[in-house]
Coordinates of C-alpha atoms in Angstrom, one line a residue:
M1 CA -103.6 145.1 -76.4
H2 CA -107.1 144.0 -75.5
N3 CA -107.3 141.7 -78.5
T4 CA -104.0 140.1 -77.5
K5 CA -105.3 139.3 -74.0
T6 CA -108.5 137.9 -75.5
I7 CA -106.6 135.6 -77.8
L8 CA -104.3 134.5 -75.0
I9 CA -107.2 133.6 -72.7
I10 CA -108.9 131.6 -75.5
A11 CA -105.7 129.6 -76.2
I12 CA -105.3 128.8 -72.5
L13 CA -108.9 127.5 -72.3
C14 CA -108.4 125.4 -75.5
S15 CA -105.2 123.9 -74.0
V16 CA -107.1 123.0 -70.8
V17 CA -109.9 121.4 -72.8
A18 CA -107.4 119.4 -74.9
V19 CA -105.5 118.2 -71.8
N20 CA -108.7 117.2 -70.2
S21 CA -109.8 115.3 -73.3
F22 CA -106.7 113.1 -73.1
A23 CA -106.8 112.7 -69.4
Q24 CA -110.4 111.9 -68.6
S25 CA -113.4 109.9 -69.9
W26 CA -116.7 111.5 -70.6
V27 CA -120.1 110.2 -71.8
N28 CA -122.4 111.8 -74.3
D29 CA -125.6 109.7 -74.7
N30 CA -124.4 106.3 -76.0
L31 CA -120.9 107.5 -76.9
L32 CA -118.0 107.2 -74.5
F33 CA -114.5 108.7 -75.1
N34 CA -112.2 106.6 -73.0
T35 CA -108.8 108.4 -72.6
A36 CA -107.3 105.6 -70.5
D37 CA -106.5 103.5 -73.6
R38 CA -107.2 106.2 -76.3
G39 CA -110.3 104.5 -77.5
I40 CA -113.9 105.2 -78.2
Q41 CA -116.8 103.1 -76.8
F42 CA -120.2 102.8 -78.5
Y43 CA -122.8 101.1 -76.4
G44 CA -126.4 100.4 -76.2
G45 CA -128.6 97.7 -74.9
G46 CA -125.6 95.9 -73.4
E47 CA -123.6 95.7 -76.7
K48 CA -120.3 97.6 -76.9
I49 CA -117.6 98.4 -79.4
I50 CA -114.4 99.5 -77.6
G51 CA -111.2 100.9 -79.0
T52 CA -108.6 99.0 -77.0
A53 CA -105.1 99.9 -76.0
A54 CA -102.5 100.1 -78.7
W55 CA -105.3 101.3 -81.1
G56 CA -107.2 98.0 -81.5
I57 CA -110.9 97.5 -81.6
Q58 CA -113.0 95.0 -79.5
F59 CA -116.6 94.1 -79.7
Q60 CA -118.4 93.1 -76.5
T61 CA -121.8 91.9 -75.5
S62 CA -123.5 92.0 -72.1
N63 CA -121.4 91.6 -69.0
S64 CA -118.5 93.0 -71.0
T65 CA -117.9 89.6 -72.6
P66 CA -115.4 90.0 -75.6
R67 CA -116.8 88.5 -78.8
M68 CA -114.6 89.8 -81.5
T69 CA -111.2 91.5 -81.4
L70 CA -109.3 93.3 -84.1
L71 CA -105.6 93.9 -83.1
N72 CA -103.5 96.8 -84.4
N73 CA -101.5 94.2 -86.6
G74 CA -104.7 93.4 -88.5
Y75 CA -105.3 90.0 -86.8
L76 CA -109.0 89.3 -86.2
G77 CA -110.2 87.0 -83.4
I78 CA -113.7 85.6 -83.0
G79 CA -114.2 84.1 -79.5
T80 CA -110.6 85.0 -78.5
V81 CA -108.9 88.3 -77.6
T82 CA -105.5 87.0 -78.8
P83 CA -105.8 86.0 -82.4
A84 CA -102.7 84.2 -83.7
E85 CA -103.5 84.5 -87.4
K86 CA -105.3 86.9 -89.8
L87 CA -108.5 85.1 -88.8
T88 CA -108.7 83.0 -85.6
L89 CA -112.0 81.3 -84.7
S90 CA -112.2 79.8 -81.2
G91 CA -115.0 77.9 -79.4
G92 CA -117.4 77.7 -82.3
K93 CA -118.1 76.6 -85.8
F94 CA -117.6 78.4 -89.1
R95 CA -120.7 78.4 -91.4
I96 CA -121.7 79.9 -94.7
E97 CA -125.4 79.7 -95.4
D98 CA -127.4 80.5 -98.5
P99 CA -131.0 81.6 -98.5
G100 CA -133.3 78.9 -99.8
N101 CA -131.7 76.4 -102.1
A102 CA -129.5 78.7 -104.1
Y103 CA -126.2 77.0 -103.3
S104 CA -124.3 80.0 -104.3
N105 CA -121.6 80.3 -101.6
Y106 CA -117.9 79.9 -102.4
L107 CA -114.7 79.9 -100.3
Y108 CA -111.4 80.2 -102.2
S109 CA -107.8 80.6 -101.4
F110 CA -106.1 82.7 -104.1
A111 CA -102.4 83.3 -104.8
A112 CA -101.8 87.0 -104.4
I113 CA -99.8 87.3 -107.6
S114 CA -102.3 85.5 -109.9
N115 CA -105.8 84.3 -110.0
Y116 CA -104.8 80.7 -109.3
R117 CA -106.9 79.1 -106.6
S118 CA -104.8 77.0 -104.3
G119 CA -105.1 75.1 -101.0
L120 CA -108.8 74.9 -100.1
V121 CA -111.7 75.6 -102.5
M122 CA -115.3 75.2 -101.4
E123 CA -117.6 75.3 -104.4
S124 CA -121.3 76.1 -104.6
N125 CA -122.2 72.5 -105.2
A126 CA -121.0 71.7 -101.6
S127 CA -117.9 70.0 -102.8
V128 CA -114.6 70.5 -101.1
N129 CA -111.5 70.7 -103.4
F130 CA -107.9 70.5 -102.3
G131 CA -105.2 71.3 -104.8
L132 CA -104.8 73.9 -107.5
T133 CA -107.2 75.4 -110.0
G134 CA -105.9 77.7 -112.7
P135 CA -107.4 80.8 -114.4
D136 CA -108.6 78.6 -117.3
N137 CA -110.7 76.6 -114.8
V138 CA -108.6 73.5 -115.5
A139 CA -108.4 71.7 -112.1
S140 CA -106.0 69.3 -110.6
V141 CA -107.7 68.7 -107.3
F142 CA -108.7 66.1 -104.7
R143 CA -112.5 66.5 -104.4
W144 CA -114.7 65.4 -101.5
L145 CA -118.3 65.6 -102.6
S146 CA -121.0 65.4 -100.0
I147 CA -124.3 66.2 -101.7
N148 CA -126.8 63.3 -101.3
N149 CA -124.5 60.6 -102.6
A150 CA -121.7 61.3 -100.1
T151 CA -119.1 60.3 -102.7
I152 CA -115.3 60.9 -102.5
D153 CA -113.6 61.2 -105.8
Y154 CA -110.1 62.1 -107.1
S155 CA -109.9 64.1 -110.2
T156 CA -107.2 65.8 -112.3
N157 CA -107.8 68.1 -115.3
N158 CA -111.5 67.7 -114.7
N159 CA -111.2 63.9 -115.3
E160 CA -112.4 61.6 -112.5
L161 CA -109.7 59.0 -111.8
M162 CA -111.0 57.3 -108.6
R163 CA -114.3 57.2 -106.8
L164 CA -115.2 55.9 -103.3
Q165 CA -119.0 55.6 -102.9
K166 CA -120.9 55.6 -99.6
D167 CA -121.6 51.9 -100.0
G168 CA -117.9 51.2 -99.8
K169 CA -117.4 50.4 -103.5
L170 CA -114.2 51.7 -105.0
G171 CA -113.8 52.5 -108.7
L172 CA -110.7 53.3 -110.6
G173 CA -111.6 55.0 -113.9
V174 CA -115.2 54.1 -113.6
A175 CA -118.3 54.4 -111.3
P176 CA -117.9 51.1 -109.4
T177 CA -120.5 48.4 -109.5
A178 CA -118.4 46.0 -107.3
T179 CA -116.3 46.2 -104.2
L180 CA -113.3 47.0 -106.5
H181 CA -114.0 48.0 -110.1
V182 CA -111.1 48.8 -112.3
F183 CA -111.7 50.1 -115.8
V184 CA -109.1 50.7 -118.5
P185 CA -110.3 52.1 -121.9
G186 CA -110.8 49.1 -124.2
S187 CA -111.1 46.6 -121.4
S188 CA -112.6 46.1 -118.0
S189 CA -111.8 44.2 -114.8
V190 CA -114.3 43.6 -112.0
V191 CA -113.7 41.9 -108.7
N192 CA -117.2 41.1 -107.4
G193 CA -118.1 39.7 -104.1
M194 CA -114.5 39.5 -102.9
N195 CA -112.2 41.5 -100.5
L196 CA -109.0 42.8 -101.8
D197 CA -106.1 43.8 -99.6
V198 CA -102.4 44.6 -99.9
Q199 CA -100.5 44.5 -96.7
S200 CA -97.0 44.8 -95.3
F201 CA -95.7 44.7 -91.8
G202 CA -92.4 44.6 -89.9
N203 CA -89.3 46.7 -90.3
T204 CA -87.6 47.9 -93.5
A205 CA -85.3 44.8 -93.5
N206 CA -88.2 42.4 -94.0
A207 CA -90.8 44.7 -95.6
F208 CA -90.5 43.2 -99.1
A209 CA -90.7 39.7 -97.8
S210 CA -93.8 40.5 -95.8
H211 CA -95.7 42.2 -98.6
Y212 CA -98.6 40.2 -100.1
F213 CA -101.5 40.6 -102.5
R214 CA -104.6 38.7 -101.4
I215 CA -108.2 38.2 -102.5
R216 CA -110.5 36.8 -99.8
D217 CA -113.9 35.2 -100.0
I218 CA -116.4 37.5 -98.2
G219 CA -118.6 34.5 -97.1
G220 CA -116.1 32.6 -95.1
N221 CA -113.3 35.3 -95.1
S222 CA -111.0 32.5 -96.4
T223 CA -108.1 33.2 -98.7
A224 CA -109.0 32.6 -102.3
F225 CA -105.8 33.8 -103.9
I226 CA -102.5 35.2 -102.5
V227 CA -99.2 36.3 -103.8
K228 CA -96.5 36.5 -101.1
G229 CA -93.5 38.8 -101.2
S230 CA -91.3 35.7 -101.7
G231 CA -93.1 35.2 -105.1
Y232 CA -95.0 32.2 -103.8
V233 CA -98.6 32.0 -105.1
G234 CA -101.4 30.2 -103.1
I235 CA -104.8 29.3 -104.5
N236 CA -107.4 28.4 -101.8
T237 CA -104.6 28.6 -99.2
A238 CA -102.9 31.4 -97.3
N239 CA -99.7 29.6 -96.8
P240 CA -98.1 28.6 -100.1
D241 CA -94.9 26.5 -99.6
A242 CA -93.8 26.7 -103.3
Y243 CA -94.1 29.1 -106.2
L244 CA -97.6 27.7 -106.8
T245 CA -99.6 25.9 -104.1
V246 CA -103.1 24.8 -105.0
K247 CA -105.4 23.4 -102.3
G248 CA -108.0 21.7 -104.5
D249 CA -108.5 20.4 -108.0
I250 CA -106.8 21.6 -111.1
H251 CA -108.5 21.4 -114.5
A252 CA -106.2 22.1 -117.4
K253 CA -106.1 21.4 -121.1
E254 CA -102.4 20.9 -121.1
V255 CA -99.6 21.0 -118.5
R256 CA -95.9 21.3 -119.5
V257 CA -93.3 20.4 -116.9
D258 CA -89.6 21.1 -117.3
M259 CA -87.4 18.1 -116.4
S260 CA -85.1 18.1 -113.4
V261 CA -83.9 14.6 -114.1
P262 CA -82.7 13.0 -117.4
G263 CA -85.0 11.0 -119.5
P264 CA -84.7 7.2 -118.9
D265 CA -83.7 6.3 -122.5
Y266 CA -80.5 4.9 -121.0
V267 CA -82.5 1.8 -120.1
F268 CA -82.2 0.7 -123.8
E269 CA -78.4 0.9 -123.8
K270 CA -76.6 -2.5 -124.2
D271 CA -74.7 -2.1 -121.0
Y272 CA -77.8 -1.4 -118.9
K273 CA -78.2 -4.0 -116.2
L274 CA -81.8 -5.0 -116.0
L275 CA -82.8 -6.4 -112.6
P276 CA -83.5 -10.2 -113.0
L277 CA -87.1 -11.1 -112.6
S278 CA -86.3 -13.4 -109.7
E279 CA -84.7 -10.5 -107.8
L280 CA -87.6 -8.3 -108.7
S281 CA -90.0 -10.9 -107.4
L282 CA -88.1 -11.0 -104.0
F283 CA -88.1 -7.1 -103.8
L284 CA -91.9 -6.9 -104.4
A285 CA -92.6 -9.6 -101.8
K286 CA -90.6 -7.7 -99.2
N287 CA -91.4 -4.0 -99.9
K288 CA -94.8 -4.1 -101.6
H289 CA -93.8 -1.5 -104.2
L290 CA -91.5 -1.2 -107.3
P291 CA -87.9 -0.3 -106.9
E292 CA -87.2 3.5 -107.0
V293 CA -90.9 4.2 -106.5
P294 CA -91.9 5.7 -103.1
S295 CA -94.2 3.7 -100.9
A296 CA -97.8 4.6 -100.4
T297 CA -97.0 5.9 -96.9
E298 CA -94.3 8.2 -98.3
M299 CA -96.5 9.5 -101.0
E300 CA -99.3 10.2 -98.5
K301 CA -97.0 12.1 -96.2
D302 CA -94.8 14.0 -98.6
G303 CA -96.7 14.0 -101.9
I304 CA -95.0 13.4 -105.1
N305 CA -92.9 15.3 -107.6
V306 CA -94.9 15.0 -110.8
G307 CA -91.9 15.5 -113.1
D308 CA -89.6 13.0 -111.3
M309 CA -92.5 10.5 -110.8
N310 CA -93.4 10.6 -114.5
M311 CA -89.7 9.9 -115.4
T312 CA -89.6 7.0 -112.8
L313 CA -92.9 5.5 -114.2
L314 CA -91.5 5.9 -117.8
K315 CA -88.4 4.1 -116.7
K316 CA -90.5 1.2 -115.3
V317 CA -92.5 1.1 -118.5
E318 CA -89.3 0.8 -120.5
E319 CA -87.9 -1.8 -118.2
L320 CA -91.2 -3.7 -118.5
T321 CA -90.8 -3.5 -122.3
L322 CA -87.3 -5.0 -122.0
Y323 CA -88.8 -7.8 -119.8
V324 CA -91.5 -8.5 -122.4
I325 CA -88.8 -8.6 -125.2
Q326 CA -86.7 -10.8 -123.0
Q327 CA -89.6 -13.2 -122.4
Q328 CA -90.5 -13.1 -126.1
E329 CA -87.0 -14.2 -127.0
E330 CA -87.1 -17.0 -124.5
M331 CA -90.4 -18.2 -125.7
K332 CA -89.2 -18.1 -129.3
K333 CA -86.1 -20.1 -128.3
M334 CA -88.4 -22.6 -126.5
M335 CA -90.6 -23.0 -129.6
T336 CA -87.6 -23.6 -131.8
E337 CA -86.3 -26.3 -129.4
M338 CA -89.8 -27.9 -129.2
E339 CA -90.0 -28.0 -133.0
L340 CA -86.6 -29.7 -133.2
Q341 CA -87.7 -32.2 -130.5
K342 CA -90.8 -32.9 -132.5
Q343 CA -88.8 -33.6 -135.7
E344 CA -86.5 -36.0 -133.8
I345 CA -89.5 -37.9 -132.4
Q346 CA -90.9 -38.3 -135.9
K347 CA -87.6 -39.7 -137.2
L348 CA -87.5 -42.2 -134.4
K349 CA -91.0 -43.4 -135.2
S350 CA -90.1 -43.7 -138.9
N351 CA -87.1 -45.9 -138.2
R352 CA -89.0 -48.6 -136.3

């Protein structure tokens, strides 16, 4: 009976202690059991680690300023007590630093079901890769390199396809030596000392018409070459008014022009009415240019159509040929008549 009473008294005392432990806070050196939110607080020198309500953990510094919070859902916040993701950083910068010049830090994003790296990959050479790298280390990534040369390059399958250097030079398939440097295996193309831009503006309805491809001279920023969305090409002009507009000289070995008017061989047909020289003389005296040929004023204002003008000039040459033949026949006729007259005169002299 005595043992039973003893056991009962011990049980009652333990119950009281247990109740008090969940209803009060007590301090033992640098350890605080805080029953208000079922947590434990470690503190010393102003720094604290507090078990927060709902079984989270919070790290504080002096003046009870929260520095890092781990919620019961596993979300970790640095500089915030309400992290919205697995890791939330607020009010500061994220930095990984190597001792000395080791450059051995890495930051990867891995797919959980494989060892593929996806999204953001920060390599030890201070490059930043966006994209996907497989377990065989074959990469298809966009890389932003920032060691010394501050170069941005685009690579796939470990092959560099495009590079933008800190001096503004862009290379496609090659390290650029010009503002735009394009290299295709077996050939090369360099645009040196020129600006190159492709532009469109306006809405969808006129987008194609407003596209253009242009090369500009850096010195005067003038247009050296332009291809409009309409198909018009301008050389040394930004406003071509035909499929090829050249403001300047053209040096060519040969130029072939398709005809828009028939050739003037009809001039040699028997029924062709050649303008009499007397009428031609009157026309020239009045107009100061050949029939069917534009005046000097018209040519200076509107220019000339080379194909049509060549055919007009050929027609005038053929008409001139007919005039020469006509004059030759008349001269021959006159010579014959003069010979007959000469013979008649000789006969008259012989009969005297």
